[in-house]
């Protein structure tokens, strides 16, 4: 591990909460694709599979920011444990309904409750912020967490799809639930590094989403999330059409590997100047990288194209979180980061659902048009809202400004995702 990364773990407790966060984030890359794989195996209906995955993502989008808002007020332990238990009960119900072929509406009912899962990545980054706020180590810490996120997306789909195709269809989502329980309960047992809740007075002025800059970031990441959600569903269907459904996990792992490597390198560089121009460049690069996907003819070419596409993901996400810190009050930082994850989750829901219907109607080759269109929308929203991002709000209620604007507070939350 390069020395800048080793240095951030000098503080007591950092290895423990980062490892727990890794386990708690594994479901981020496992649950949606696991549901798609499970339902497609049990029913052969990709439209239903995509719709259920979208329901999980939308429920997380609706519930996640509220959970994070409660965390800012009452603390991680008091909020995360009951929220996680509710999500685990819903996962169990979903799997039982799928196994015993109960009516579709029962699947959707439990899928909607799975969204009680907390944004573990935001909780980990909040702990890093307590330790290294306004220091160069903060940028390195958040870049390290972006690498951890991508490692989850390298191994998560492999585990989820592999278990569901080799063992039994429900195995992937089941393992995701076990990872969630282990990670969250281990994390919340580590009280020494838990951020101190903010007083009630800091939470009487409305949501962090009132920030114009945050609104631009969330809107752009709705389109970005649609890229991620659609690529997951289309890749599974594309691999199945070519007679290698289990290979989809490896192809998606290559996609995450590109982002992982880029994030690791990005964390070793400290940038000067405002992050907004780098953010817009990252959004544009992500959109352009969707063009080769329209030309794929086999799985090896698809893997290469996705690896290249992945190179822009982590740097863009890290820069996004630098902008979040410029545009939300410090007392609402966890909520602000979760809103970005919410935008991704909404996009994942829209993208996976749209991809499922396109696949059912026109085949997997046509499905890659969905991430292509989504990338174009992200660029359009980014340009339209760029002026808001160039003007960080004045410090108010603990808002961080100058240091994080120089790239030392950049964060990542993948939807991935969150």
Short mmCIF file of C-alpha atoms in Angstrom, two decimals:
data_model
loop_
_atom_site.label_atom_id
_atom_site.label_comp_id
_atom_site.label_asym_id
_atom_site.label_seq_id
_atom_site.Cartn_x
_atom_site.Cartn_y
_atom_site.Cartn_z
CA UNK A 1 0.00 0.00 0.00
CA UNK A 2 1.50 3.40 -0.98
CA UNK A 3 2.60 5.52 1.99
CA UNK A 4 -0.21 8.13 1.72
CA UNK A 5 -2.72 5.33 2.18
CA UNK A 6 -0.76 3.75 5.04
CA UNK A 7 -0.63 7.09 6.84
CA UNK A 8 -4.40 7.45 7.14
CA UNK A 9 -4.58 4.24 9.19
CA UNK A 10 -2.29 5.60 11.91
CA UNK A 11 -5.34 6.80 13.88
CA UNK A 12 -6.80 4.19 16.27
CA UNK A 13 -9.93 2.43 15.06
CA UNK A 14 -9.56 3.26 11.37
CA UNK A 15 -8.80 -0.29 10.25
CA UNK A 16 -11.78 -1.63 12.16
CA UNK A 17 -14.44 0.72 10.85
CA UNK A 18 -13.10 0.62 7.30
CA UNK A 19 -13.19 -3.19 7.27
CA UNK A 20 -16.70 -3.24 8.72
CA UNK A 21 -17.72 -0.70 6.10
CA UNK A 22 -16.38 -2.95 3.36
CA UNK A 23 -18.56 -5.83 4.52
CA UNK A 24 -21.58 -3.58 5.01
CA UNK A 25 -21.27 -2.22 1.47
CA UNK A 26 -21.06 -5.57 -0.28
CA UNK A 27 -24.88 -5.71 -0.66
CA UNK A 28 -24.67 -2.52 -2.71
CA UNK A 29 -23.25 -4.55 -5.59
CA UNK A 30 -24.92 -7.85 -4.76
CA UNK A 31 -28.58 -7.26 -3.97
CA UNK A 32 -29.84 -5.75 -7.23
CA UNK A 33 -27.96 -8.06 -9.55
CA UNK A 34 -28.78 -10.97 -7.25
CA UNK A 35 -32.49 -10.25 -7.55
CA UNK A 36 -32.19 -9.97 -11.33
CA UNK A 37 -30.36 -13.30 -11.52
CA UNK A 38 -32.74 -15.03 -9.09
CA UNK A 39 -35.96 -13.89 -10.74
CA UNK A 40 -34.71 -14.48 -14.28
CA UNK A 41 -33.77 -18.04 -13.33
CA UNK A 42 -37.03 -18.75 -11.56
CA UNK A 43 -39.39 -17.10 -14.06
CA UNK A 44 -37.42 -16.17 -17.21
CA UNK A 45 -38.98 -12.68 -17.00
CA UNK A 46 -36.35 -9.95 -17.27
CA UNK A 47 -39.02 -7.26 -17.16
CA UNK A 48 -40.15 -8.47 -13.72
CA UNK A 49 -36.55 -8.90 -12.58
CA UNK A 50 -35.64 -5.35 -13.60
CA UNK A 51 -38.80 -3.93 -12.04
CA UNK A 52 -38.08 -5.62 -8.70
CA UNK A 53 -34.49 -4.38 -8.73
CA UNK A 54 -35.83 -0.91 -9.53
CA UNK A 55 -38.28 -1.14 -6.62
CA UNK A 56 -35.46 -1.90 -4.20
CA UNK A 57 -33.44 1.02 -5.54
CA UNK A 58 -36.38 3.44 -5.40
CA UNK A 59 -37.27 2.46 -1.86
CA UNK A 60 -33.65 2.99 -0.83
CA UNK A 61 -33.78 6.37 -2.55
CA UNK A 62 -36.85 7.37 -0.58
CA UNK A 63 -35.84 5.95 2.81
CA UNK A 64 -32.04 6.35 2.74
CA UNK A 65 -31.85 10.14 3.19
CA UNK A 66 -34.31 9.99 6.06
CA UNK A 67 -32.19 7.35 7.80
CA UNK A 68 -29.07 9.48 7.32
CA UNK A 69 -30.88 12.54 8.62
CA UNK A 70 -31.77 10.60 11.77
CA UNK A 71 -28.14 9.46 12.04
CA UNK A 72 -26.95 13.09 11.98
CA UNK A 73 -29.34 13.81 14.83
CA UNK A 74 -29.22 10.65 16.99
CA UNK A 75 -26.03 8.81 16.02
CA UNK A 76 -25.16 5.76 13.94
CA UNK A 77 -25.72 3.01 16.50
CA UNK A 78 -29.22 4.08 17.55
CA UNK A 79 -30.48 4.37 13.97
CA UNK A 80 -28.59 1.84 11.86
CA UNK A 81 -29.33 -1.28 13.88
CA UNK A 82 -33.15 -1.13 13.74
CA UNK A 83 -33.06 0.02 10.12
CA UNK A 84 -30.85 -2.93 9.18
CA UNK A 85 -33.10 -5.40 10.99
CA UNK A 86 -36.11 -4.10 9.05
CA UNK A 87 -34.23 -4.53 5.77
CA UNK A 88 -33.15 -8.06 6.64
CA UNK A 89 -36.72 -9.09 7.44
CA UNK A 90 -37.79 -7.75 4.05
CA UNK A 91 -35.01 -9.65 2.26
CA UNK A 92 -36.12 -12.87 3.94
CA UNK A 93 -39.73 -12.24 2.88
CA UNK A 94 -38.70 -11.52 -0.71
CA UNK A 95 -36.70 -14.73 -1.00
CA UNK A 96 -39.49 -16.85 0.46
CA UNK A 97 -42.07 -15.34 -1.90
CA UNK A 98 -39.80 -15.98 -4.87
CA UNK A 99 -39.02 -19.55 -3.81
CA UNK A 100 -42.66 -20.52 -3.32
CA UNK A 101 -43.89 -18.66 -6.44
CA UNK A 102 -46.29 -16.37 -4.61
CA UNK A 103 -48.09 -13.59 -6.56
CA UNK A 104 -45.98 -10.80 -8.03
CA UNK A 105 -47.43 -8.18 -5.71
CA UNK A 106 -45.91 -9.95 -2.70
CA UNK A 107 -42.48 -9.68 -4.30
CA UNK A 108 -42.94 -5.94 -4.82
CA UNK A 109 -44.23 -5.44 -1.27
CA UNK A 110 -41.11 -6.94 0.29
CA UNK A 111 -38.80 -5.33 -2.29
CA UNK A 112 -40.11 -1.92 -1.22
CA UNK A 113 -39.12 -2.62 2.39
CA UNK A 114 -35.61 -3.78 1.48
CA UNK A 115 -34.84 -0.07 0.96
CA UNK A 116 -34.47 0.39 4.73
CA UNK A 117 -30.83 -0.59 4.21
CA UNK A 118 -28.60 2.29 5.43
CA UNK A 119 -26.02 4.09 3.29
CA UNK A 120 -22.99 2.45 4.87
CA UNK A 121 -20.52 4.31 2.67
CA UNK A 122 -21.79 7.66 3.95
CA UNK A 123 -21.37 6.45 7.53
CA UNK A 124 -17.74 5.48 6.92
CA UNK A 125 -16.93 8.77 5.24
CA UNK A 126 -18.49 10.65 8.14
CA UNK A 127 -16.06 8.87 10.46
CA UNK A 128 -13.11 9.83 8.28
CA UNK A 129 -14.33 13.44 8.32
CA UNK A 130 -14.19 13.52 12.12
CA UNK A 131 -10.57 12.38 12.04
CA UNK A 132 -9.10 14.34 9.13
CA UNK A 133 -11.35 17.31 8.35
CA UNK A 134 -9.51 20.15 6.57
CA UNK A 135 -6.34 18.09 6.04
CA UNK A 136 -4.77 16.48 2.95
CA UNK A 137 -5.34 13.08 4.53
CA UNK A 138 -9.07 13.49 4.02
CA UNK A 139 -8.73 13.35 0.24
CA UNK A 140 -6.61 10.22 0.54
CA UNK A 141 -9.10 8.62 2.94
CA UNK A 142 -12.04 9.24 0.65
CA UNK A 143 -10.09 7.99 -2.34
CA UNK A 144 -9.29 4.83 -0.40
CA UNK A 145 -12.99 4.37 0.29
CA UNK A 146 -13.70 4.76 -3.42
CA UNK A 147 -11.29 1.89 -4.05
CA UNK A 148 -13.09 -0.17 -1.39
CA UNK A 149 -16.40 0.56 -3.11
CA UNK A 150 -15.03 -0.66 -6.41
CA UNK A 151 -13.58 -3.78 -4.82
CA UNK A 152 -17.14 -4.47 -3.66
CA UNK A 153 -18.28 -4.11 -7.27
CA UNK A 154 -15.51 -6.40 -8.49
CA UNK A 155 -16.30 -9.27 -6.15
CA UNK A 156 -19.96 -8.60 -5.29
CA UNK A 157 -21.46 -9.56 -8.67
CA UNK A 158 -19.13 -12.56 -8.94
CA UNK A 159 -20.31 -13.84 -5.56
CA UNK A 160 -23.98 -13.01 -6.11
CA UNK A 161 -24.35 -14.31 -9.66
CA UNK A 162 -22.03 -17.24 -8.99
CA UNK A 163 -23.96 -18.42 -5.94
CA UNK A 164 -27.34 -18.01 -7.64
CA UNK A 165 -26.32 -19.88 -10.79
CA UNK A 166 -24.17 -22.64 -9.22
CA UNK A 167 -25.88 -23.22 -5.85
CA UNK A 168 -29.56 -22.13 -5.80
CA UNK A 169 -31.33 -19.04 -7.22
CA UNK A 170 -31.89 -17.31 -3.87
CA UNK A 171 -28.28 -17.72 -2.70
CA UNK A 172 -27.00 -14.38 -4.03
CA UNK A 173 -29.48 -12.09 -2.23
CA UNK A 174 -29.22 -14.28 0.87
CA UNK A 175 -25.47 -13.80 1.06
CA UNK A 176 -25.94 -10.06 0.53
CA UNK A 177 -28.16 -9.97 3.61
CA UNK A 178 -25.53 -11.80 5.66
CA UNK A 179 -22.87 -9.30 4.62
CA UNK A 180 -25.18 -6.41 5.56
CA UNK A 181 -25.88 -7.79 9.03
CA UNK A 182 -22.22 -8.50 9.76
CA UNK A 183 -20.94 -5.15 8.51
CA UNK A 184 -23.51 -2.89 10.16
CA UNK A 185 -23.52 -4.57 13.56
CA UNK A 186 -19.71 -4.68 13.63
CA UNK A 187 -19.51 -1.02 12.59
CA UNK A 188 -21.99 0.19 15.17
CA UNK A 189 -20.16 -1.70 17.93
CA UNK A 190 -17.17 0.62 17.36
CA UNK A 191 -18.24 3.58 19.47
CA UNK A 192 -14.89 5.39 19.77
CA UNK A 193 -14.89 6.58 16.16
CA UNK A 194 -18.63 7.22 15.84
CA UNK A 195 -19.39 10.88 14.99
CA UNK A 196 -21.07 12.80 17.79
CA UNK A 197 -24.71 13.59 16.85
CA UNK A 198 -25.49 17.25 16.19
CA UNK A 199 -27.91 19.11 18.36
CA UNK A 200 -31.54 19.46 17.38
CA UNK A 201 -31.09 23.13 16.47
CA UNK A 202 -28.98 22.19 13.44
CA UNK A 203 -31.85 20.20 11.96
CA UNK A 204 -34.68 22.71 12.03
CA UNK A 205 -33.87 24.47 8.76
CA UNK A 206 -35.04 21.82 6.34
CA UNK A 207 -33.32 19.25 4.20
CA UNK A 208 -29.78 19.48 2.84
CA UNK A 209 -31.42 19.17 -0.59
CA UNK A 210 -32.41 22.83 -0.38
CA UNK A 211 -28.89 23.58 -1.63
CA UNK A 212 -28.94 24.46 -5.34
CA UNK A 213 -25.54 22.89 -5.92
CA UNK A 214 -26.61 19.63 -4.32
CA UNK A 215 -29.72 19.60 -6.49
CA UNK A 216 -27.52 19.70 -9.61
CA UNK A 217 -25.34 16.86 -8.35
CA UNK A 218 -28.34 14.70 -7.47
CA UNK A 219 -30.06 15.33 -10.80
CA UNK A 220 -26.92 14.48 -12.74
CA UNK A 221 -26.43 11.32 -10.77
CA UNK A 222 -29.93 10.16 -11.53
CA UNK A 223 -28.76 9.87 -15.14
CA UNK A 224 -25.43 8.37 -14.05
CA UNK A 225 -27.25 5.79 -11.94
CA UNK A 226 -29.32 4.85 -14.99
CA UNK A 227 -26.03 3.96 -16.68
CA UNK A 228 -25.04 1.62 -13.86
CA UNK A 229 -28.46 0.01 -13.48
CA UNK A 230 -28.95 -0.63 -17.17
CA UNK A 231 -25.44 -2.00 -17.72
CA UNK A 232 -25.97 -4.59 -14.96
CA UNK A 233 -29.22 -5.90 -16.41
CA UNK A 234 -28.17 -5.79 -20.06
CA UNK A 235 -24.85 -7.51 -19.38
CA UNK A 236 -26.55 -10.45 -17.65
CA UNK A 237 -28.97 -10.81 -20.56
CA UNK A 238 -26.21 -10.36 -23.16
CA UNK A 239 -24.08 -13.06 -21.53
CA UNK A 240 -27.05 -15.43 -21.39
CA UNK A 241 -27.81 -14.85 -25.09
CA UNK A 242 -24.22 -15.84 -25.84
CA UNK A 243 -24.49 -18.99 -23.74
CA UNK A 244 -22.36 -17.83 -20.81
CA UNK A 245 -24.67 -16.30 -18.24
CA UNK A 246 -22.28 -16.92 -15.34
CA UNK A 247 -19.60 -14.92 -17.20
CA UNK A 248 -21.64 -11.76 -16.64
CA UNK A 249 -20.20 -11.48 -13.15
CA UNK A 250 -16.65 -11.50 -14.54
CA UNK A 251 -17.47 -8.88 -17.16
CA UNK A 252 -19.05 -6.61 -14.56
CA UNK A 253 -16.03 -7.17 -12.32
CA UNK A 254 -13.78 -5.87 -15.11
CA UNK A 255 -15.99 -2.77 -15.27
CA UNK A 256 -15.45 -2.17 -11.55
CA UNK A 257 -11.74 -2.98 -11.83
CA UNK A 258 -11.24 -0.04 -14.20
CA UNK A 259 -12.87 2.27 -11.70
CA UNK A 260 -10.89 0.75 -8.83
CA UNK A 261 -7.53 1.35 -10.50
CA UNK A 262 -8.46 4.89 -11.50
CA UNK A 263 -9.63 5.69 -7.97
CA UNK A 264 -6.41 4.36 -6.44
CA UNK A 265 -4.29 6.52 -8.73
CA UNK A 266 -6.56 9.54 -8.20
CA UNK A 267 -6.02 9.34 -4.44
CA UNK A 268 -2.26 9.80 -4.85
CA UNK A 269 -2.68 13.17 -6.59
CA UNK A 270 -3.67 16.40 -4.84
CA UNK A 271 -5.25 18.82 -7.26
CA UNK A 272 -5.21 22.59 -7.21
CA UNK A 273 -8.16 24.71 -8.17
CA UNK A 274 -11.89 24.22 -7.89
CA UNK A 275 -13.29 20.70 -8.38
CA UNK A 276 -16.24 21.79 -10.56
CA UNK A 277 -14.35 21.71 -13.92
CA UNK A 278 -12.93 18.25 -13.12
CA UNK A 279 -16.40 17.05 -12.22
CA UNK A 280 -17.88 18.19 -15.54
CA UNK A 281 -15.00 16.61 -17.44
CA UNK A 282 -15.63 13.35 -15.60
CA UNK A 283 -19.33 13.40 -16.48
CA UNK A 284 -18.53 14.01 -20.15
CA UNK A 285 -15.93 11.24 -20.20
CA UNK A 286 -18.38 8.81 -18.66
CA UNK A 287 -20.94 9.60 -21.34
CA UNK A 288 -18.46 9.23 -24.21
CA UNK A 289 -17.33 5.84 -22.85
CA UNK A 290 -20.84 4.50 -23.47
CA UNK A 291 -20.43 4.79 -27.26
CA UNK A 292 -18.29 1.62 -27.74
CA UNK A 293 -20.95 -0.42 -25.95
CA UNK A 294 -23.23 0.12 -28.92
CA UNK A 295 -20.74 -1.79 -31.08
CA UNK A 296 -20.09 -4.88 -28.95
CA UNK A 297 -20.04 -8.18 -30.81
CA UNK A 298 -18.76 -10.63 -28.20
CA UNK A 299 -18.03 -10.91 -24.49
CA UNK A 300 -14.26 -10.22 -24.66
CA UNK A 301 -14.85 -6.97 -26.55
CA UNK A 302 -17.57 -6.05 -24.07
CA UNK A 303 -15.16 -6.61 -21.17
CA UNK A 304 -12.55 -4.33 -22.74
CA UNK A 305 -15.13 -1.62 -23.45
CA UNK A 306 -16.46 -1.77 -19.89
CA UNK A 307 -12.95 -1.62 -18.41
CA UNK A 308 -12.27 1.60 -20.31
CA UNK A 309 -15.67 2.97 -19.31
CA UNK A 310 -14.89 2.23 -15.67
CA UNK A 311 -11.80 4.45 -15.63
CA UNK A 312 -13.90 7.61 -15.31
CA UNK A 313 -16.25 6.45 -12.56
CA UNK A 314 -14.28 6.70 -9.31
CA UNK A 315 -12.60 10.05 -10.08
CA UNK A 316 -15.97 11.55 -10.95
CA UNK A 317 -17.56 10.20 -7.78
CA UNK A 318 -14.71 11.42 -5.59
CA UNK A 319 -14.93 14.89 -7.08
CA UNK A 320 -18.68 14.85 -6.57
CA UNK A 321 -18.26 14.44 -2.83
CA UNK A 322 -15.81 17.33 -2.76
CA UNK A 323 -18.61 19.44 -4.19
CA UNK A 324 -21.11 18.06 -1.68
CA UNK A 325 -18.89 19.35 1.14
CA UNK A 326 -18.88 22.78 -0.45
CA UNK A 327 -22.63 23.00 -0.76
CA UNK A 328 -24.16 21.53 2.42
CA UNK A 329 -23.86 22.44 6.11
CA UNK A 330 -21.48 20.32 8.13
CA UNK A 331 -24.29 19.22 10.44
CA UNK A 332 -26.09 17.74 7.41
CA UNK A 333 -23.07 16.17 5.72
CA UNK A 334 -24.20 12.55 6.09
CA UNK A 335 -27.60 13.47 4.69
CA UNK A 336 -26.02 15.40 1.82
CA UNK A 337 -23.84 12.47 0.81
CA UNK A 338 -26.80 10.15 1.02
CA UNK A 339 -28.81 12.39 -1.32
CA UNK A 340 -26.15 11.79 -3.97
CA UNK A 341 -26.55 8.06 -3.35
CA UNK A 342 -30.29 8.59 -3.64
CA UNK A 343 -29.88 10.16 -7.05
CA UNK A 344 -27.84 7.15 -8.10
CA UNK A 345 -30.44 4.79 -6.66
CA UNK A 346 -33.27 6.48 -8.56
CA UNK A 347 -31.20 6.28 -11.72
CA UNK A 348 -30.39 2.61 -11.12
CA UNK A 349 -34.11 1.97 -10.72
CA UNK A 350 -34.99 3.77 -13.94
CA UNK A 351 -32.09 2.28 -15.86
CA UNK A 352 -32.60 -1.32 -14.76
CA UNK A 353 -36.34 -1.13 -15.39
CA UNK A 354 -35.92 0.49 -18.82
CA UNK A 355 -33.22 -2.01 -19.77
CA UNK A 356 -35.43 -4.93 -18.75
CA UNK A 357 -38.29 -3.78 -20.94
CA UNK A 358 -35.99 -3.04 -23.89
CA UNK A 359 -34.45 -6.51 -23.60
CA UNK A 360 -37.86 -8.18 -23.52
CA UNK A 361 -38.98 -6.16 -26.54
CA UNK A 362 -35.88 -5.98 -28.74
CA UNK A 363 -33.16 -8.22 -27.31
CA UNK A 364 -29.99 -7.69 -25.30
CA UNK A 365 -28.02 -6.00 -28.12
CA UNK A 366 -30.54 -3.16 -28.18
CA UNK A 367 -30.32 -2.83 -24.39
CA UNK A 368 -27.00 -0.98 -24.49
CA UNK A 369 -28.80 2.00 -26.00
CA UNK A 370 -30.17 2.70 -22.51
CA UNK A 371 -26.77 3.58 -20.92
CA UNK A 372 -25.91 5.54 -24.06
CA UNK A 373 -28.97 7.76 -23.75
CA UNK A 374 -28.46 8.06 -20.00
CA UNK A 375 -24.92 9.36 -20.51
CA UNK A 376 -26.16 12.03 -22.89
CA UNK A 377 -28.76 13.15 -20.34
CA UNK A 378 -26.08 13.36 -17.62
CA UNK A 379 -23.98 15.66 -19.78
CA UNK A 380 -26.95 17.90 -20.56
CA UNK A 381 -27.89 18.27 -16.89
CA UNK A 382 -24.26 18.87 -15.94
CA UNK A 383 -23.85 21.73 -18.36
CA UNK A 384 -27.19 23.28 -17.43
CA UNK A 385 -26.35 23.30 -13.72
CA UNK A 386 -22.65 24.05 -13.94
CA UNK A 387 -22.97 27.70 -12.91
CA UNK A 388 -24.43 26.68 -9.55
CA UNK A 389 -21.49 24.39 -8.87
CA UNK A 390 -18.91 27.09 -9.59
CA UNK A 391 -20.20 29.18 -6.68
CA UNK A 392 -19.89 27.33 -3.36
CA UNK A 393 -22.22 28.64 -0.70
CA UNK A 394 -20.73 30.84 2.04
CA UNK A 395 -19.96 29.03 5.29
CA UNK A 396 -23.22 28.53 7.14
CA UNK A 397 -24.03 26.24 10.00
CA UNK A 398 -20.68 24.50 9.75
CA UNK A 399 -20.40 24.27 5.96
CA UNK A 400 -16.90 23.39 4.84
CA UNK A 401 -15.48 25.51 2.06
CA UNK A 402 -11.91 26.36 1.19
CA UNK A 403 -9.86 23.27 1.92
CA UNK A 404 -12.30 20.87 0.33
CA UNK A 405 -12.51 23.01 -2.74
CA UNK A 406 -8.85 22.24 -3.36
CA UNK A 407 -9.48 18.54 -3.74
CA UNK A 408 -8.65 17.48 -0.17
CA UNK A 409 -12.17 16.43 0.73
CA UNK A 410 -13.24 14.51 -2.30
CA UNK A 411 -15.51 11.59 -1.74
CA UNK A 412 -17.07 8.76 -3.60
CA UNK A 413 -20.38 7.02 -3.20
CA UNK A 414 -21.17 4.27 -6.00
CA UNK A 415 -24.45 3.28 -6.47
CA UNK A 416 -23.28 2.72 -7.47
CA UNK A 417 -23.58 3.10 -5.21
CA UNK A 418 -24.06 3.84 -1.71
#
